[in-house]
């Protein structure tokens, strides 16, 4: 079988071969090209030791990425190729890292340490494919299967459990039965994995095309990582708006929003507060008053624990806090206040959240809800096009103008600028220099008792 690899990668393999070493493209790149997808990064594995590789490529830019683990990055025509020595790993006493790493000169030994059959294929333009675990067949069958015994492999490195869910979601491949059963037996080992690694895998998994299947089939794994979500399962919503329990609605809403990690997390967590505030009225209808507040608190706790960036956490929390807004019912002034407080980008994303939310509800209401969204989006665009004043720096007046008008630079001046901004946003005052100066002087006089 001939696989099309880019000339820069071929150059790396040729130079290693010319120095008497064997070398193969391996891992994700090999898998992706076999699936006719464009690979996004290139891993080459070789019998050369890292110091040897560095020496062979002395005419190229070489970054000593991880000499101890056998990796150097070679840059050929601005393409980065990670070159790693064939490796045998053993000992994993912490369920994550090998206790020892040994270099070997057999490609088959290196493939044995890799997680899934589809990731354990190597290719060289000289030797063709090396596929001892049937990875090519599993790509054709669209299956994620562990290399070797799944219990052993997940015991060595529990992160592989989430990697299995991630590849299954992203590639749209089913998880093979024994691997699946092993995940269900072993997922508690995830308690040995760092929050950062879990978060990174969760982001990728949530953005996969088969996220719905994974969240449904492996909900216990998700609930192990985020126990706060479990009460959503079987939390009924007897209400004309709903056709699913809270978890079913959540899964459908995650699937319905565009695949960006912060939006997917927002949908995953947006109704997590519902089970805590559920009430049933005399007609048997369920209500979830103030649930957004409770969801916000749960989201904050989860995202702090996952050690994501503050910015990511803030955006997700803002989206959750306001997810129940009524796009066609709020005024232009209120939109401006939202834009000033949250930023225009987040307000726009509130519409994506809203759309995903209603798409996961009773379809009878969908058409009207989408119309309401459109009305709100038009208001937002209008405000943006008119370059509305949303912050003190947008005011057509500066502190210097105010001091020239006799208002001394002081905290008082800041207060007056804030009051001017409020009045401009409320459309009670024009954002025009003379009008602003006049109003500022008036405010200053009143506030200072003359
Ligand atoms: P992508 O880069 O698209 O996320 P990938 O398959 O390239 O997918 P990487 O995390 O870049 O995944 O790892 C490269 C290769 O290294 C994998 O294809 C796999 O062969 C091996 N690998 C990575 N992490 C592990 C692990 N935890 N256990 C075993 N093998 C692993
Ligand atoms: Mg990769």
Coordinates of C-alpha atoms and ligand atoms in Angstrom, one line a residue:
X1 CA 0.0 0.0 0.0
X2 CA 1.3 3.4 -0.9
X3 CA 0.4 6.4 1.3
X4 CA 0.9 10.0 0.3
X5 CA 3.2 11.6 2.8
X6 CA 4.5 15.2 2.4
X7 CA 8.0 15.7 0.9
X8 CA 9.3 17.2 4.2
X9 CA 8.4 14.0 6.0
X10 CA 9.9 11.9 3.3
X11 CA 13.1 14.0 3.6
X12 CA 13.3 13.1 7.3
X13 CA 12.8 9.4 6.6
X14 CA 15.3 9.4 3.7
X15 CA 18.0 11.1 5.8
X16 CA 17.5 8.6 8.7
X17 CA 17.6 5.7 6.1
X18 CA 20.8 7.1 4.5
X19 CA 22.4 6.9 7.9
X20 CA 21.5 3.2 8.2
X21 CA 18.4 3.7 10.5
X22 CA 14.9 2.6 9.9
X23 CA 12.1 5.2 10.2
X24 CA 8.3 5.3 9.9
X25 CA 5.5 7.7 10.0
X26 CA 3.4 6.6 13.0
X27 CA 0.3 7.3 15.1
X28 CA -2.3 9.9 14.4
X29 CA -0.7 11.1 11.1
X30 CA -0.7 7.5 9.7
X31 CA -4.3 6.9 10.9
X32 CA -5.5 10.2 9.4
X33 CA -4.0 9.7 6.0
X34 CA -5.3 6.2 5.8
X35 CA -8.7 7.8 6.5
X36 CA -8.1 10.3 3.6
X37 CA -8.0 13.1 6.1
X38 CA -5.2 15.7 6.3
X39 CA -2.9 15.0 9.2
X40 CA -2.3 18.0 11.4
X41 CA 1.0 16.9 12.9
X42 CA 3.7 14.5 11.9
X43 CA 5.3 11.9 14.1
X44 CA 8.2 9.8 12.8
X45 CA 9.5 6.9 14.8
X46 CA 13.1 5.6 14.3
X47 CA 15.8 3.2 15.4
X48 CA 18.2 6.2 15.7
X49 CA 18.9 7.4 19.2
X50 CA 17.9 11.0 19.9
X51 CA 21.5 12.3 19.9
X52 CA 22.1 10.5 16.6
X53 CA 19.0 12.1 15.1
X54 CA 20.1 15.5 16.2
X55 CA 23.5 14.9 14.6
X56 CA 22.0 13.6 11.3
X57 CA 20.0 16.8 11.0
X58 CA 22.7 19.3 11.9
X59 CA 21.9 21.2 8.6
X60 CA 18.3 21.7 9.8
X61 CA 16.7 23.5 12.7
X62 CA 16.4 20.9 15.5
X63 CA 14.6 21.4 18.8
X64 CA 15.5 19.0 21.6
X65 CA 11.9 18.5 22.7
X66 CA 12.5 15.6 25.0
X67 CA 15.9 14.0 24.5
X68 CA 15.3 11.8 27.7
X69 CA 12.1 10.4 26.3
X70 CA 13.7 10.0 22.9
X71 CA 12.1 13.0 21.0
X72 CA 13.6 15.7 18.9
X73 CA 11.7 18.0 16.6
X74 CA 13.2 18.5 13.1
X75 CA 12.0 21.4 11.0
X76 CA 12.1 21.0 7.3
X77 CA 10.7 23.8 5.1
X78 CA 8.8 25.1 8.1
X79 CA 7.1 21.7 8.7
X80 CA 7.7 20.3 12.2
X81 CA 8.4 16.6 12.4
X82 CA 8.6 15.0 15.8
X83 CA 11.2 12.2 15.6
X84 CA 11.1 9.7 18.5
X85 CA 13.3 6.7 19.1
X86 CA 11.5 3.3 19.2
X87 CA 10.6 2.8 22.8
X88 CA 9.5 0.1 25.2
X89 CA 7.7 1.3 28.3
X90 CA 7.2 -0.6 31.5
X91 CA 6.1 -0.4 35.1
X92 CA 3.2 2.1 35.3
X93 CA 2.8 2.1 39.1
X94 CA 0.9 5.4 39.1
X95 CA -1.6 4.4 36.4
X96 CA -0.3 7.1 34.2
X97 CA 3.5 7.2 33.6
X98 CA 5.9 4.3 32.8
X99 CA 8.4 3.7 35.5
X100 CA 11.0 3.0 32.9
X101 CA 11.6 3.7 29.3
X102 CA 14.0 1.7 27.1
X103 CA 15.0 2.3 23.6
X104 CA 14.8 -0.5 21.1
X105 CA 15.6 -1.0 17.4
X106 CA 12.4 -2.9 16.5
X107 CA 9.4 -1.0 15.2
X108 CA 7.1 -3.8 16.4
X109 CA 8.2 -3.2 20.0
X110 CA 7.4 0.5 19.7
X111 CA 3.9 -0.2 18.2
X112 CA 3.1 -2.5 21.2
X113 CA 3.2 0.4 23.6
X114 CA 0.6 2.4 21.7
X115 CA -2.9 2.7 22.9
X116 CA -5.3 1.7 20.1
X117 CA -4.9 -0.5 17.0
X118 CA -5.8 2.5 14.8
X119 CA -2.9 4.4 16.4
X120 CA -0.5 1.6 16.1
X121 CA 0.2 1.6 12.4
X122 CA 3.5 2.6 10.9
X123 CA 4.4 3.5 7.3
X124 CA 7.6 4.0 5.4
X125 CA 7.9 4.7 1.7
X126 CA 10.5 1.9 1.6
X127 CA 8.9 -0.8 3.7
X128 CA 5.2 0.1 3.4
X129 CA 2.8 -0.4 6.3
X130 CA 3.6 -2.2 9.5
X131 CA 0.3 -3.1 11.2
X132 CA 0.7 -6.0 13.7
X133 CA -2.6 -5.3 15.5
X134 CA -4.9 -5.0 12.5
X135 CA -5.3 -1.2 12.7
X136 CA -6.0 -0.9 9.0
X137 CA -8.9 -3.4 9.3
X138 CA -10.2 -1.6 12.4
X139 CA -10.2 1.8 10.5
X140 CA -12.2 0.0 7.8
X141 CA -14.6 -1.4 10.4
X142 CA -14.6 2.0 12.2
X143 CA -13.6 0.5 15.6
X144 CA -11.5 1.7 18.5
X145 CA -9.8 -1.3 20.1
X146 CA -7.0 -1.5 22.6
X147 CA -3.6 -2.9 21.6
X148 CA -3.4 -6.0 23.8
X149 CA -5.5 -6.7 26.9
X150 CA -7.7 -3.6 27.7
X151 CA -7.6 -4.1 31.5
X152 CA -3.8 -4.1 31.4
X153 CA -3.6 -1.1 29.1
X154 CA -6.0 1.0 31.1
X155 CA -4.3 -0.1 34.3
X156 CA -1.0 1.2 32.9
X157 CA -2.4 4.5 31.9
X158 CA -5.9 5.5 32.8
X159 CA -5.9 8.5 30.5
X160 CA -6.4 6.0 27.7
X161 CA -9.9 5.5 28.9
X162 CA -10.7 9.1 28.0
X163 CA -8.7 8.9 24.9
X164 CA -10.9 6.0 23.8
X165 CA -14.0 8.1 24.3
X166 CA -12.4 11.0 22.6
X167 CA -11.3 9.1 19.5
X168 CA -14.7 7.3 19.3
X169 CA -16.4 10.7 19.4
X170 CA -14.1 12.5 17.0
X171 CA -13.7 9.8 14.5
X172 CA -17.2 8.5 14.8
X173 CA -15.9 4.9 15.5
X174 CA -17.7 2.5 17.8
X175 CA -15.7 1.2 20.8
X176 CA -15.1 -2.6 20.4
X177 CA -16.9 -4.7 22.9
X178 CA -14.0 -5.9 25.2
X179 CA -12.5 -2.5 25.2
X180 CA -15.9 -1.0 26.1
X181 CA -16.5 -3.5 29.0
X182 CA -13.0 -2.8 30.3
X183 CA -13.7 1.0 30.3
X184 CA -16.8 0.3 32.4
X185 CA -14.8 -1.8 34.8
X186 CA -11.8 0.6 35.0
X187 CA -13.0 4.2 34.8
X188 CA -12.5 4.8 38.5
X189 CA -8.7 4.7 37.7
X190 CA -9.3 8.2 36.3
X191 CA -8.9 9.5 39.8
X192 CA -5.1 9.1 39.2
X193 CA -5.2 11.4 36.2
X194 CA -4.4 15.1 36.5
X195 CA -7.3 17.6 36.1
X196 CA -5.5 19.4 33.2
X197 CA -5.3 16.1 31.2
X198 CA -8.9 15.3 31.9
X199 CA -10.0 18.7 30.9
X200 CA -8.0 18.6 27.6
X201 CA -9.5 15.2 26.6
X202 CA -13.0 16.3 27.6
X203 CA -12.8 19.3 25.4
X204 CA -11.8 17.2 22.4
X205 CA -14.4 14.5 23.2
X206 CA -17.2 17.1 23.6
X207 CA -16.4 18.6 20.2
X208 CA -16.5 15.2 18.4
X209 CA -19.3 14.4 15.9
X210 CA -20.5 11.5 18.0
X211 CA -20.6 13.3 21.3
X212 CA -24.3 12.3 21.8
X213 CA -23.5 8.6 21.6
X214 CA -20.6 8.9 24.0
X215 CA -22.5 11.0 26.6
X216 CA -25.3 8.5 26.4
X217 CA -23.4 5.3 26.4
X218 CA -20.7 6.3 28.9
X219 CA -22.6 8.6 31.2
X220 CA -21.2 6.8 34.2
X221 CA -17.7 7.8 33.2
X222 CA -18.8 11.4 32.8
X223 CA -20.5 11.3 36.1
X224 CA -17.4 9.9 37.8
X225 CA -15.4 12.9 36.5
X226 CA -18.3 15.4 37.3
X227 CA -20.5 13.8 40.0
X228 CA -22.6 17.0 40.1
X229 CA -24.1 16.0 36.7
X230 CA -25.5 12.7 37.8
X231 CA -28.8 14.0 39.4
X232 CA -29.8 15.2 35.9
X233 CA -30.3 11.6 34.8
X234 CA -33.9 10.6 35.4
X235 CA -34.8 14.1 36.6
X236 CA -38.2 14.4 34.8
X237 CA -39.4 17.6 33.2
X238 CA -43.2 17.3 33.0
X239 CA -43.7 20.5 31.1
X240 CA -45.0 21.2 27.6
X241 CA -41.7 22.6 26.6
X242 CA -39.8 19.4 27.2
X243 CA -39.7 15.9 25.7
X244 CA -36.6 14.5 27.6
X245 CA -35.4 14.3 31.2
X246 CA -32.8 16.9 32.1
X247 CA -29.9 14.7 31.1
X248 CA -31.5 13.7 27.7
X249 CA -32.1 17.4 27.1
X250 CA -28.5 18.2 28.0
X251 CA -27.0 15.6 25.7
X252 CA -29.2 16.9 22.8
X253 CA -28.2 20.5 23.6
X254 CA -24.5 19.7 23.6
X255 CA -24.9 18.0 20.2
X256 CA -26.9 21.0 18.8
X257 CA -24.3 23.7 19.6
X258 CA -21.4 24.4 17.3
X259 CA -18.3 22.3 18.2
X260 CA -16.2 24.8 20.2
X261 CA -15.1 23.6 23.7
X262 CA -16.5 26.5 25.7
X263 CA -19.9 26.3 24.0
X264 CA -20.1 22.5 24.4
X265 CA -19.1 22.9 28.1
X266 CA -21.8 25.6 28.5
X267 CA -24.5 23.3 27.2
X268 CA -23.2 20.4 29.3
X269 CA -23.5 22.4 32.5
X270 CA -26.4 24.8 31.7
X271 CA -29.1 22.9 33.4
X272 CA -27.0 21.1 36.1
X273 CA -28.8 23.1 38.7
X274 CA -32.3 21.9 37.7
X275 CA -32.5 18.8 39.9
X276 CA -31.9 21.0 42.9
X277 CA -34.7 23.5 42.4
X278 CA -37.4 21.2 40.9
X279 CA -41.0 21.8 42.1
X280 CA -44.2 20.3 40.9
X281 CA -47.4 22.4 40.9
X282 CA -51.0 21.3 41.6
X283 CA -51.5 20.4 37.9
X284 CA -48.5 18.1 38.0
X285 CA -46.3 20.5 35.9
X286 CA -42.6 20.7 36.9
X287 CA -40.9 24.1 37.4
X288 CA -37.2 24.9 37.8
X289 CA -37.2 28.5 39.1
X290 CA -33.8 30.1 39.4
X291 CA -32.0 27.1 38.1
X292 CA -29.5 29.1 36.1
X293 CA -28.1 30.5 39.3
X294 CA -27.6 27.0 40.8
X295 CA -26.1 25.8 37.5
X296 CA -23.7 28.7 37.5
X297 CA -22.5 27.6 41.0
X298 CA -22.0 24.0 39.9
X299 CA -20.2 25.1 36.7
X300 CA -17.8 27.3 38.7
X301 CA -17.0 24.4 41.0
X302 CA -16.4 22.0 38.2
X303 CA -14.3 24.3 36.1
X304 CA -12.2 25.4 39.0
X305 CA -11.5 21.8 39.8
X306 CA -10.6 21.1 36.1
X307 CA -8.1 23.9 36.2
X308 CA -9.1 25.4 32.9
X309 CA -8.1 29.0 32.2
X310 CA -9.9 31.8 34.0
X311 CA -11.0 33.2 30.7
X312 CA -12.6 29.9 29.7
X313 CA -14.3 29.5 33.0
X314 CA -15.7 33.1 32.9
X315 CA -17.1 32.7 29.4
X316 CA -18.8 29.4 30.2
X317 CA -20.2 30.8 33.4
X318 CA -21.5 34.0 31.7
X319 CA -23.2 31.9 29.1
X320 CA -24.8 29.7 31.7
X321 CA -25.9 32.6 33.9
X322 CA -27.8 34.2 31.1
X323 CA -28.9 31.2 29.0
X324 CA -32.5 31.7 29.7
X325 CA -32.8 35.2 28.3
X326 CA -35.7 36.0 26.1
X327 CA -34.2 37.4 22.9
X328 CA -37.3 39.1 21.5
X329 CA -38.5 40.5 24.8
X330 CA -35.5 42.5 26.0
X331 CA -35.0 46.1 25.1
X332 CA -32.1 47.6 23.1
X333 CA -31.0 49.3 26.3
X334 CA -30.8 45.9 28.1
X335 CA -28.8 44.4 25.2
X336 CA -26.4 47.3 25.5
X337 CA -26.0 46.6 29.2
X338 CA -25.3 42.9 28.4
X339 CA -22.8 43.9 25.8
X340 CA -21.0 46.3 28.2
X341 CA -20.9 43.7 30.9
X342 CA -20.2 40.5 29.0
X343 CA -18.6 41.7 25.7
X344 CA -20.3 41.6 22.3
X345 CA -18.8 38.2 21.4
X346 CA -20.3 36.5 24.5
X347 CA -23.7 38.1 23.8
X348 CA -23.6 36.8 20.3
X349 CA -22.8 33.3 21.7
X350 CA -25.8 33.5 24.0
X351 CA -27.8 33.2 20.9
X352 CA -26.0 30.0 19.9
X353 CA -26.6 28.7 23.4
X354 CA -30.3 29.7 23.2
X355 CA -30.7 28.0 19.8
X356 CA -29.1 24.8 20.9
X357 CA -31.3 24.8 24.1
X358 CA -34.5 25.2 22.1
X359 CA -33.5 22.6 19.5
X360 CA -33.2 20.1 22.4
X361 CA -36.8 21.0 23.6
X362 CA -40.3 20.1 22.3
X363 CA -40.0 20.8 18.5
X364 CA -43.5 22.3 18.5
X365 CA -42.0 25.5 19.8
X366 CA -38.9 25.5 17.7
X367 CA -40.1 27.7 14.8
X368 CA -41.3 30.5 17.1
X369 CA -38.1 30.3 19.2
X370 CA -35.9 30.6 16.2
X371 CA -37.9 33.7 15.1
X372 CA -37.4 35.2 18.5
X373 CA -33.7 34.6 18.2
X374 CA -33.6 36.3 14.8
X375 CA -35.3 39.4 16.2
X376 CA -32.8 39.6 19.0
X377 CA -29.9 39.1 16.7
X378 CA -31.1 41.9 14.5
X379 CA -31.1 44.2 17.5
X380 CA -27.6 43.2 18.3
X381 CA -26.4 43.8 14.8
X382 CA -28.0 47.2 14.8
X383 CA -26.3 48.2 18.0
X384 CA -23.0 47.0 16.6
X385 CA -23.4 48.8 13.3
X386 CA -24.2 52.0 15.0
X387 CA -21.0 51.6 17.0
X388 CA -23.0 52.2 20.2
X389 CA -21.3 53.7 23.2
X390 CA -20.7 50.8 25.6
X391 CA -17.9 52.0 27.8
X392 CA -16.4 55.2 29.2
X393 CA -13.7 55.1 26.5
X394 CA -16.5 55.3 23.9
X395 CA -17.8 58.6 25.3
X396 CA -17.1 61.6 23.1
X397 CA -15.5 63.4 26.1
X398 CA -12.4 62.8 28.1
X399 CA -11.1 63.6 31.6
X400 CA -9.1 66.4 30.1
X401 CA -12.3 68.0 28.7
X402 CA -13.9 67.7 32.1
X403 CA -11.0 69.3 34.0
X404 CA -10.9 72.2 31.5
X405 CA -14.6 72.7 32.3
X406 CA -13.6 73.0 36.0
X407 CA -14.2 69.5 37.3
X408 CA -11.0 68.4 39.0
X409 CA -9.4 65.0 38.3
X410 CA -10.6 63.0 41.2
X411 CA -12.7 59.9 42.1
X412 CA -15.6 62.3 41.7
X413 CA -14.8 62.8 38.0
X414 CA -14.8 59.0 37.5
X415 CA -18.3 58.9 39.1
X416 CA -19.5 61.6 36.8
X417 CA -18.1 59.8 33.7
X418 CA -19.9 56.7 34.9
X419 CA -23.2 58.6 35.2
X420 CA -22.8 60.0 31.8
X421 CA -22.3 56.6 30.4
X422 CA -25.4 55.3 32.1
X423 CA -27.5 58.1 30.6
X424 CA -26.0 57.6 27.1
X425 CA -26.7 53.9 27.2
X426 CA -30.2 54.5 28.5
X427 CA -30.6 56.9 25.4
X428 CA -31.5 59.8 27.7
X429 CA -28.4 61.7 26.6
X430 CA -26.7 62.1 23.2
X431 CA -23.1 61.0 23.0
X432 CA -22.0 64.4 21.7
X433 CA -19.4 66.6 23.2
X434 CA -21.4 69.7 24.1
X435 CA -24.3 67.8 25.4
X436 CA -22.0 65.7 27.6
X437 CA -20.1 68.7 28.9
X438 CA -23.3 70.5 29.8
X439 CA -24.7 67.5 31.6
X440 CA -21.4 66.9 33.4
X441 CA -21.3 70.4 34.7
X442 CA -24.9 70.1 35.9
X443 CA -24.2 66.8 37.7
X444 CA -21.0 68.2 39.3
X445 CA -22.9 71.2 40.6
X446 CA -25.8 69.2 42.0
X447 CA -23.5 66.7 43.6
X448 CA -21.4 69.4 45.2
X449 CA -24.3 71.3 46.6
X450 CA -24.5 74.4 44.3
Ligands
LIG1 P1 -4.3 13.7 17.6 O1 -3.0 14.4 17.5 O2 -5.2 13.8 16.4 O3 -5.0 14.1 18.8 P2 -2.9 11.3 17.9 O4 -3.2 9.9 17.6 O5 -1.7 11.9 17.0 O6 -4.2 12.1 17.7 P3 -1.3 12.0 20.1 O7 -1.8 12.3 21.5 O8 -0.7 13.2 19.3 O9 -2.5 11.4 19.4 O10 -0.3 10.8 20.2 C1 0.5 10.3 19.1 C2 0.5 8.8 19.2 O11 1.2 8.4 20.4 C3 -0.8 8.1 19.3 O12 -1.4 7.9 18.0 C4 -0.5 6.9 19.9 O13 0.1 5.9 19.1 C5 0.6 7.3 20.9 N1 0.0 7.7 22.3 C6 -0.3 8.9 22.7 N2 -0.7 8.9 24.0 C7 -0.7 7.6 24.3 C8 -1.0 7.0 25.6 N3 -1.5 7.6 26.6 N4 -0.8 5.6 25.6 C9 -0.4 4.9 24.5 N5 -0.1 5.5 23.4 C10 -0.2 6.8 23.3
LIG2 MG1 -0.9 13.8 17.3

